[in-house]
Coordinates of C-alpha atoms in Angstrom, one line a residue:
Chain A
M1 CA 33.4 10.0 4.3
A2 CA 33.5 7.5 7.0
E3 CA 31.1 9.5 9.0
L4 CA 28.7 9.8 6.1
A5 CA 28.6 6.2 5.8
A6 CA 27.8 5.7 9.4
R7 CA 25.0 8.3 9.3
S8 CA 23.4 7.0 6.2
G9 CA 23.9 3.3 6.9
L10 CA 25.5 2.8 3.6
S11 CA 29.0 1.4 2.7
V12 CA 31.7 3.9 1.6
A13 CA 31.9 1.8 -1.8
T14 CA 28.2 2.4 -2.2
I15 CA 28.5 6.1 -1.6
K16 CA 31.3 6.5 -4.1
Y17 CA 29.2 4.8 -6.5
Y18 CA 26.4 7.1 -6.1
L19 CA 28.8 10.1 -6.3
R20 CA 30.1 8.8 -9.7
E21 CA 26.6 8.1 -11.0
G22 CA 25.6 11.9 -10.2
L23 CA 22.9 10.6 -7.6
L24 CA 24.6 12.5 -4.7
H25 CA 25.9 15.9 -5.1
S26 CA 29.8 16.4 -4.6
G27 CA 31.1 17.6 -1.1
E28 CA 33.1 20.6 -0.8
A29 CA 36.9 20.1 -1.0
V30 CA 38.8 21.1 2.2
G31 CA 42.6 20.9 1.7
Q32 CA 44.3 18.2 -0.5
T33 CA 42.9 15.2 0.8
R34 CA 39.7 16.0 2.6
T35 CA 36.2 16.6 1.5
R36 CA 33.5 18.1 3.7
Y37 CA 30.0 16.7 3.4
D38 CA 26.8 18.1 5.4
D39 CA 23.3 17.1 6.4
S40 CA 22.2 17.6 2.9
H41 CA 24.4 14.6 1.9
V42 CA 23.1 12.6 4.7
R43 CA 19.4 13.5 3.8
R44 CA 20.0 12.6 0.1
L45 CA 21.5 9.3 0.8
R46 CA 18.8 8.4 3.3
L47 CA 16.4 9.3 0.5
I48 CA 18.1 7.0 -1.9
R49 CA 18.0 4.2 0.6
A50 CA 14.4 4.7 1.4
L51 CA 13.8 4.4 -2.5
T52 CA 16.0 1.4 -3.1
D53 CA 15.8 -0.7 0.0
V54 CA 12.3 0.0 1.4
A55 CA 10.5 0.9 -2.0
N56 CA 12.5 -1.4 -4.0
L57 CA 12.9 0.8 -7.0
R58 CA 15.4 0.3 -9.7
L59 CA 18.3 3.0 -9.9
D60 CA 17.1 4.6 -13.0
T61 CA 13.8 5.1 -11.3
V62 CA 15.6 6.6 -8.3
R63 CA 17.5 8.8 -10.5
S64 CA 14.5 10.2 -12.2
V65 CA 12.7 10.8 -8.9
I66 CA 15.7 12.8 -7.7
E67 CA 16.0 14.8 -10.7
G68 CA 12.4 15.6 -10.3
I69 CA 13.0 16.9 -6.8
E70 CA 15.9 19.0 -7.9
Q71 CA 14.2 20.6 -10.8
A72 CA 10.8 21.3 -9.2
K73 CA 10.1 25.0 -8.5
S74 CA 8.0 24.1 -5.2
W75 CA 7.7 21.1 -3.0
P76 CA 4.3 20.6 -4.0
E77 CA 5.5 20.3 -7.7
A78 CA 8.4 18.0 -6.5
V79 CA 5.7 15.6 -4.8
G80 CA 3.6 15.7 -8.0
S81 CA 6.6 14.9 -10.0
A82 CA 7.9 12.1 -7.8
H83 CA 4.5 10.4 -7.8
R84 CA 4.4 10.8 -11.7
R85 CA 7.7 9.0 -11.8
L86 CA 6.8 6.3 -9.3
V87 CA 3.6 5.1 -10.8
P88 CA 3.9 2.6 -13.6
E89 CA 1.7 3.2 -16.7
P90 CA -1.2 0.9 -16.5
L91 CA -0.9 -2.0 -19.2
T92 CA -4.6 -1.6 -20.3
A93 CA -6.6 1.6 -20.6
P94 CA -9.2 2.1 -17.8
S95 CA -12.9 1.9 -18.8
D96 CA -14.8 5.1 -19.2
A97 CA -17.2 4.0 -16.5
S98 CA -14.4 4.0 -13.9
L99 CA -12.8 7.2 -15.2
A100 CA -16.3 8.9 -14.6
R101 CA -16.3 7.4 -11.1
V102 CA -12.8 8.9 -10.4
D103 CA -14.0 12.3 -11.9
G104 CA -17.1 12.1 -9.6
L105 CA -14.8 11.8 -6.6
L106 CA -12.7 14.7 -7.7
D107 CA -15.6 16.9 -8.2
R108 CA -17.2 16.1 -4.9
R109 CA -13.9 16.8 -3.0
G110 CA -12.9 19.9 -5.1
W111 CA -9.7 18.2 -5.9
T112 CA -7.6 19.0 -9.2
L113 CA -4.9 16.8 -10.7
R114 CA -1.8 18.2 -12.3
E115 CA -1.3 17.8 -16.0
G116 CA 1.0 15.0 -16.9
G117 CA 0.0 12.9 -13.9
R118 CA -1.3 9.5 -14.0
H119 CA -3.4 9.2 -10.8
R120 CA -6.7 9.5 -12.8
E121 CA -6.0 6.5 -14.9
T122 CA -4.4 4.7 -12.1
L123 CA -7.2 5.0 -9.8
A124 CA -9.7 4.0 -12.6
H125 CA -7.6 1.0 -13.5
A126 CA -7.7 -0.1 -9.8
L127 CA -11.4 0.3 -9.9
D128 CA -11.7 -1.8 -13.0
T129 CA -9.4 -4.5 -11.3
V130 CA -11.9 -4.8 -8.4
A131 CA -14.9 -5.0 -10.6
E132 CA -13.5 -7.6 -12.8
L133 CA -12.9 -9.8 -9.8
G134 CA -16.6 -9.6 -8.9
D135 CA -16.4 -6.9 -6.0
E136 CA -17.4 -3.1 -6.6
V137 CA -16.3 0.0 -4.8
D138 CA -19.4 2.2 -4.6
D139 CA -19.4 5.9 -4.2
E140 CA -20.0 5.7 -0.6
L141 CA -16.7 3.8 -0.1
L142 CA -14.9 5.9 -2.5
D143 CA -16.0 9.2 -0.6
T144 CA -15.0 7.4 2.6
Y145 CA -11.5 7.0 1.3
G146 CA -11.5 10.4 0.0
D147 CA -12.6 11.8 3.3
A148 CA -10.1 9.6 5.4
M149 CA -7.3 10.5 3.1
A150 CA -8.0 14.2 3.2
R151 CA -7.6 14.3 6.9
V152 CA -4.4 12.2 6.6
A153 CA -2.8 14.5 4.1
T154 CA -3.7 17.6 6.2
V155 CA -1.9 16.2 9.2
E156 CA 1.0 14.9 7.1
T157 CA 1.5 18.2 5.2
A158 CA 1.4 20.3 8.4
R159 CA 4.7 18.4 9.4
L160 CA 6.7 19.8 6.8
D161 CA 8.7 23.1 6.8
P162 CA 7.7 24.9 3.5
S163 CA 10.7 27.2 4.0
D164 CA 13.4 24.5 3.0
R165 CA 11.9 23.6 -0.4
E166 CA 14.4 20.6 -1.1
R167 CA 14.1 19.1 2.4
A168 CA 10.3 19.6 2.4
A169 CA 10.2 17.6 -1.1
E170 CA 12.7 14.9 0.1
L171 CA 10.4 14.4 3.4
A172 CA 7.2 14.4 1.3
V173 CA 8.4 11.9 -1.0
M174 CA 9.9 9.5 2.0
G175 CA 6.6 10.1 3.7
T176 CA 4.6 8.9 0.5
L177 CA 6.8 5.7 0.3
L178 CA 7.7 4.9 4.0
L179 CA 4.2 5.9 5.6
E180 CA 2.4 3.6 3.4
P181 CA 3.3 0.3 5.1
V182 CA 2.3 2.1 8.3
L183 CA -1.0 3.0 7.0
L184 CA -1.6 -0.2 5.7
T185 CA -0.9 -2.2 8.7
V186 CA -2.9 0.2 10.9
R187 CA -5.8 -0.6 8.1
R188 CA -5.5 -4.3 8.7
I189 CA -5.8 -3.9 12.5
A190 CA -8.6 -1.7 12.1
Q191 CA -10.3 -4.3 9.7
E192 CA -9.9 -7.1 12.2
N193 CA -11.4 -5.0 14.9
A194 CA -14.3 -3.8 12.9
A195 CA -15.1 -7.5 11.7
R196 CA -15.1 -8.7 15.5
A197 CA -17.1 -5.6 16.5
A198 CA -19.6 -6.3 13.6
R199 CA -20.1 -9.8 14.9
G200 CA -20.1 -8.8 18.6
E201 CA -17.1 -11.1 18.9
S202 CA -14.4 -10.5 21.5
I203 CA -10.9 -11.5 20.9
Chain B
M1 CA -15.6 -25.6 -17.8
A2 CA -15.5 -23.4 -20.8
E3 CA -18.0 -21.2 -19.0
L4 CA -16.0 -21.2 -15.9
A5 CA -12.9 -20.0 -18.0
A6 CA -15.0 -17.3 -19.5
R7 CA -16.5 -15.9 -16.1
S8 CA -13.1 -16.1 -14.1
G9 CA -11.0 -14.8 -17.0
L10 CA -8.6 -17.8 -16.6
S11 CA -7.6 -20.5 -19.2
V12 CA -9.1 -24.0 -19.1
A13 CA -5.6 -25.4 -18.7
T14 CA -5.0 -23.1 -15.8
I15 CA -8.3 -24.1 -14.0
K16 CA -7.5 -27.8 -14.5
Y17 CA -4.1 -27.1 -12.9
Y18 CA -5.9 -25.5 -9.6
L19 CA -8.2 -28.4 -9.6
R20 CA -5.3 -31.1 -9.7
E21 CA -3.5 -28.8 -7.0
G22 CA -6.6 -28.8 -4.7
L23 CA -6.8 -24.8 -4.8
L24 CA -10.3 -25.2 -6.4
H25 CA -12.9 -27.8 -5.1
S26 CA -14.2 -30.2 -7.6
G27 CA -17.5 -29.7 -9.4
E28 CA -20.6 -32.0 -9.2
A29 CA -20.6 -34.8 -11.8
V30 CA -23.6 -34.8 -14.2
G31 CA -23.9 -37.7 -16.4
Q32 CA -20.7 -39.3 -18.0
T33 CA -18.8 -36.3 -19.5
R34 CA -20.1 -33.2 -17.7
T35 CA -19.5 -31.5 -14.6
R36 CA -21.4 -28.8 -12.9
Y37 CA -19.7 -25.8 -11.5
D38 CA -21.5 -23.1 -9.7
D39 CA -20.9 -19.5 -8.2
S40 CA -18.6 -20.7 -5.4
H41 CA -16.2 -22.0 -8.2
V42 CA -16.3 -18.6 -10.0
R43 CA -15.8 -16.8 -6.8
R44 CA -12.8 -19.0 -5.7
L45 CA -11.1 -18.7 -9.2
R46 CA -11.5 -14.9 -9.0
L47 CA -9.9 -14.8 -5.5
I48 CA -7.0 -16.9 -6.9
R49 CA -6.5 -14.4 -9.7
A50 CA -6.5 -11.5 -7.2
L51 CA -4.1 -13.1 -5.0
T52 CA -1.7 -14.3 -7.8
D53 CA -2.2 -11.6 -10.5
V54 CA -2.9 -8.4 -8.4
A55 CA -1.2 -9.1 -5.1
N56 CA 1.6 -11.1 -6.9
L57 CA 1.7 -13.9 -4.4
R58 CA 3.4 -17.2 -5.0
L59 CA 1.2 -20.2 -5.2
D60 CA 2.1 -21.7 -1.9
T61 CA 1.1 -18.5 -0.2
V62 CA -2.2 -18.6 -1.9
R63 CA -2.7 -22.2 -1.1
S64 CA -2.1 -21.1 2.5
V65 CA -4.4 -18.2 2.5
I66 CA -7.2 -20.4 1.0
E67 CA -6.7 -23.1 3.5
G68 CA -7.0 -20.4 6.2
I69 CA -10.4 -19.1 4.7
E70 CA -11.7 -22.8 4.7
Q71 CA -10.7 -23.6 8.2
A72 CA -11.8 -20.5 9.9
K73 CA -14.9 -20.8 12.0
S74 CA -16.0 -17.2 11.3
W75 CA -15.2 -14.6 8.7
P76 CA -13.4 -12.3 11.3
E77 CA -11.3 -15.3 12.0
A78 CA -10.6 -15.9 8.4
V79 CA -9.5 -12.3 7.7
G80 CA -7.1 -12.4 10.6
S81 CA -5.7 -15.8 9.5
A82 CA -5.3 -14.4 5.8
H83 CA -3.6 -11.4 7.1
R84 CA -1.1 -13.6 9.1
R85 CA -0.4 -15.6 6.0
L86 CA 0.1 -12.5 4.0
V87 CA 2.5 -10.6 5.9
P88 CA 6.2 -11.7 5.8
E89 CA 8.1 -11.9 9.2
P90 CA 10.2 -8.9 9.7
L91 CA 13.9 -9.6 9.0
T92 CA 15.1 -7.8 12.2
A93 CA 13.3 -7.6 15.5
P94 CA 11.6 -4.0 16.2
S95 CA 12.9 -1.9 18.8
D96 CA 11.1 -1.7 22.2
A97 CA 10.5 1.9 21.8
S98 CA 8.4 1.4 18.7
L99 CA 6.6 -1.7 20.0
A100 CA 5.5 0.7 22.9
R101 CA 4.2 3.2 20.4
V102 CA 2.2 0.5 18.8
D103 CA 1.0 -0.5 22.2
G104 CA -0.1 3.1 23.0
L105 CA -2.1 3.4 19.7
L106 CA -3.9 0.1 20.3
D107 CA -4.6 1.3 24.1
R108 CA -6.0 4.8 22.9
R109 CA -8.2 3.2 20.3
G110 CA -9.3 -0.1 22.5
W111 CA -8.0 -2.3 19.8
T112 CA -7.0 -5.6 20.3
L113 CA -4.8 -8.4 18.4
R114 CA -5.3 -11.9 17.8
E115 CA -2.7 -14.2 19.2
G116 CA -0.2 -15.5 16.6
G117 CA -0.8 -12.4 14.4
R118 CA 2.3 -10.3 13.4
H119 CA 0.7 -6.8 12.9
R120 CA 2.3 -5.6 16.2
E121 CA 5.9 -6.3 15.1
T122 CA 5.2 -5.3 11.5
L123 CA 3.8 -2.0 12.3
A124 CA 6.7 -1.4 14.9
H125 CA 9.2 -2.4 12.3
A126 CA 7.8 0.0 9.9
L127 CA 8.0 2.8 12.4
D128 CA 11.7 1.8 12.9
T129 CA 12.5 2.1 9.4
V130 CA 10.9 5.5 9.1
A131 CA 13.1 6.7 12.2
E132 CA 16.2 5.1 10.7
L133 CA 15.7 7.2 7.5
G134 CA 15.7 10.5 9.5
D135 CA 11.8 11.0 9.8
E136 CA 9.4 10.3 12.7
V137 CA 5.8 9.4 13.0
D138 CA 4.6 11.2 16.1
D139 CA 1.6 9.9 18.2
E140 CA -0.6 12.6 16.6
L141 CA 0.1 11.2 13.2
L142 CA -0.4 7.6 14.2
D143 CA -3.7 8.6 15.8
T144 CA -4.7 10.2 12.6
Y145 CA -4.1 6.9 10.8
G146 CA -5.8 5.2 13.5
D147 CA -9.0 7.3 13.3
A148 CA -9.1 7.5 9.4
M149 CA -8.7 3.6 9.1
A150 CA -11.2 3.1 11.8
R151 CA -13.8 5.0 9.6
V152 CA -12.8 3.1 6.5
A153 CA -12.8 -0.4 8.1
T154 CA -16.4 0.4 9.5
V155 CA -17.7 1.3 6.0
E156 CA -15.9 -1.7 4.5
T157 CA -17.2 -4.0 6.9
A158 CA -20.8 -3.1 6.6
R159 CA -20.5 -4.1 2.9
L160 CA -20.0 -7.7 3.9
D161 CA -23.0 -10.2 4.3
P162 CA -22.2 -12.0 7.4
S163 CA -24.6 -14.8 6.9
D164 CA -22.4 -16.4 4.2
R165 CA -19.2 -17.0 6.1
E166 CA -16.9 -18.1 3.3
R167 CA -18.2 -15.5 1.0
A168 CA -17.7 -12.7 3.4
A169 CA -14.3 -14.2 4.1
E170 CA -13.3 -14.2 0.4
L171 CA -14.6 -10.7 0.0
A172 CA -12.8 -9.6 3.0
V173 CA -9.6 -10.8 1.8
M174 CA -10.1 -9.4 -1.7
G175 CA -10.9 -6.2 -0.2
T176 CA -7.7 -6.1 1.9
L177 CA -5.5 -6.6 -1.2
L178 CA -7.5 -5.0 -4.1
L179 CA -8.6 -2.0 -2.2
E180 CA -5.0 -1.1 -1.0
P181 CA -4.0 0.4 -4.5
V182 CA -7.4 2.5 -4.7
L183 CA -6.7 3.8 -1.0
L184 CA -3.0 4.6 -1.6
T185 CA -3.8 6.4 -5.1
V186 CA -6.5 8.3 -3.3
R187 CA -4.0 9.4 -0.6
R188 CA -1.4 10.5 -3.5
I189 CA -4.2 12.7 -5.0
A190 CA -5.1 14.0 -1.4
Q191 CA -1.3 14.7 -0.7
E192 CA -0.9 16.7 -3.7
N193 CA -4.0 18.7 -3.1
A194 CA -3.1 19.4 0.5
A195 CA 0.4 20.3 -0.4
R196 CA -1.0 22.9 -2.9
A197 CA -3.5 24.1 -0.4
A198 CA -0.7 24.6 2.3
R199 CA 1.1 26.9 -0.3
G200 CA -2.0 28.5 -1.3
E201 CA -1.1 27.4 -4.8
S202 CA -3.6 26.6 -7.5
I203 CA -3.0 23.9 -10.0

């Protein structure tokens, strides 16, 4: 238990709490007073930390994401399930115009969406917000995003070992959340450099 | 004033508050009881809405971002200034190893950073968090992000009209914040499709 705490960066009290709450599976009893934990426990605790500390999710959302990973029959299904549980429902319904824009992007890329997911509505709602505030995402920009993210997702996916379903699912969910700040910071650096390049400005 | 409220989506009381607080510049007095507002007022109010409602920033951060836009001598400078004010300082110092990884990315792409910015530390800190949680962003993935974001930033920058400094700066700052949810949702759709493609799975 002490080793588990050291390797996960969590306190013993927190780990015991997660065990009681069923967020962490039990270890194997070894003799009267000892319990054996393995790498799967360390990984699970790191995932919980990523979801709570980094992504700032509430514990009931974390529980729901973990249940999704455990119940999924494949890791792509686990990723879809986690995404569905991570995205809050938009407060207002998106416009038909923006939904049509999203469908256009999906068509042009040959992308499909899982039933029960909310990406279509979430994306359309985001486009509505941009439009409401006086800007517009035209199809050229939307396709640029689609193209860029298709490349990114292909490289990200190639890093996963599909033979270990649960491990791949955990890594994929962590990747979605933890790599977002990396990607967005790279985007801001790229924007500043593109802006200076467009003006022929040096630093 | 009523028209300004309708066009910005804000209440008259809120607009008066922003005027008092100096977040919105005054209109032009026309006769005894009327004041004329123009497009610059509508744009400014939309920017404030984007920063408060969508990006969830506190009003003192909003004020600081707006001051940055007003004081900047060019719009690339305004973007850099806004980014600097938007990014919270990392709580712990990033590791030397991750800083070296960031420098490697900047070198390979020929990107430079403005003095006083925090992107280098923010990105290194994000890489540390990923590593601490048992994953790793290798140089191939980092360069994939760099390449994807360079393309995205070039298309985004080409949309701005550089002859109107303040307008370009406002749009660039809105674009950074408002387009992030668009980009991240497209990324999640791309990931689910890449995962299914990797498994040869259909929907």
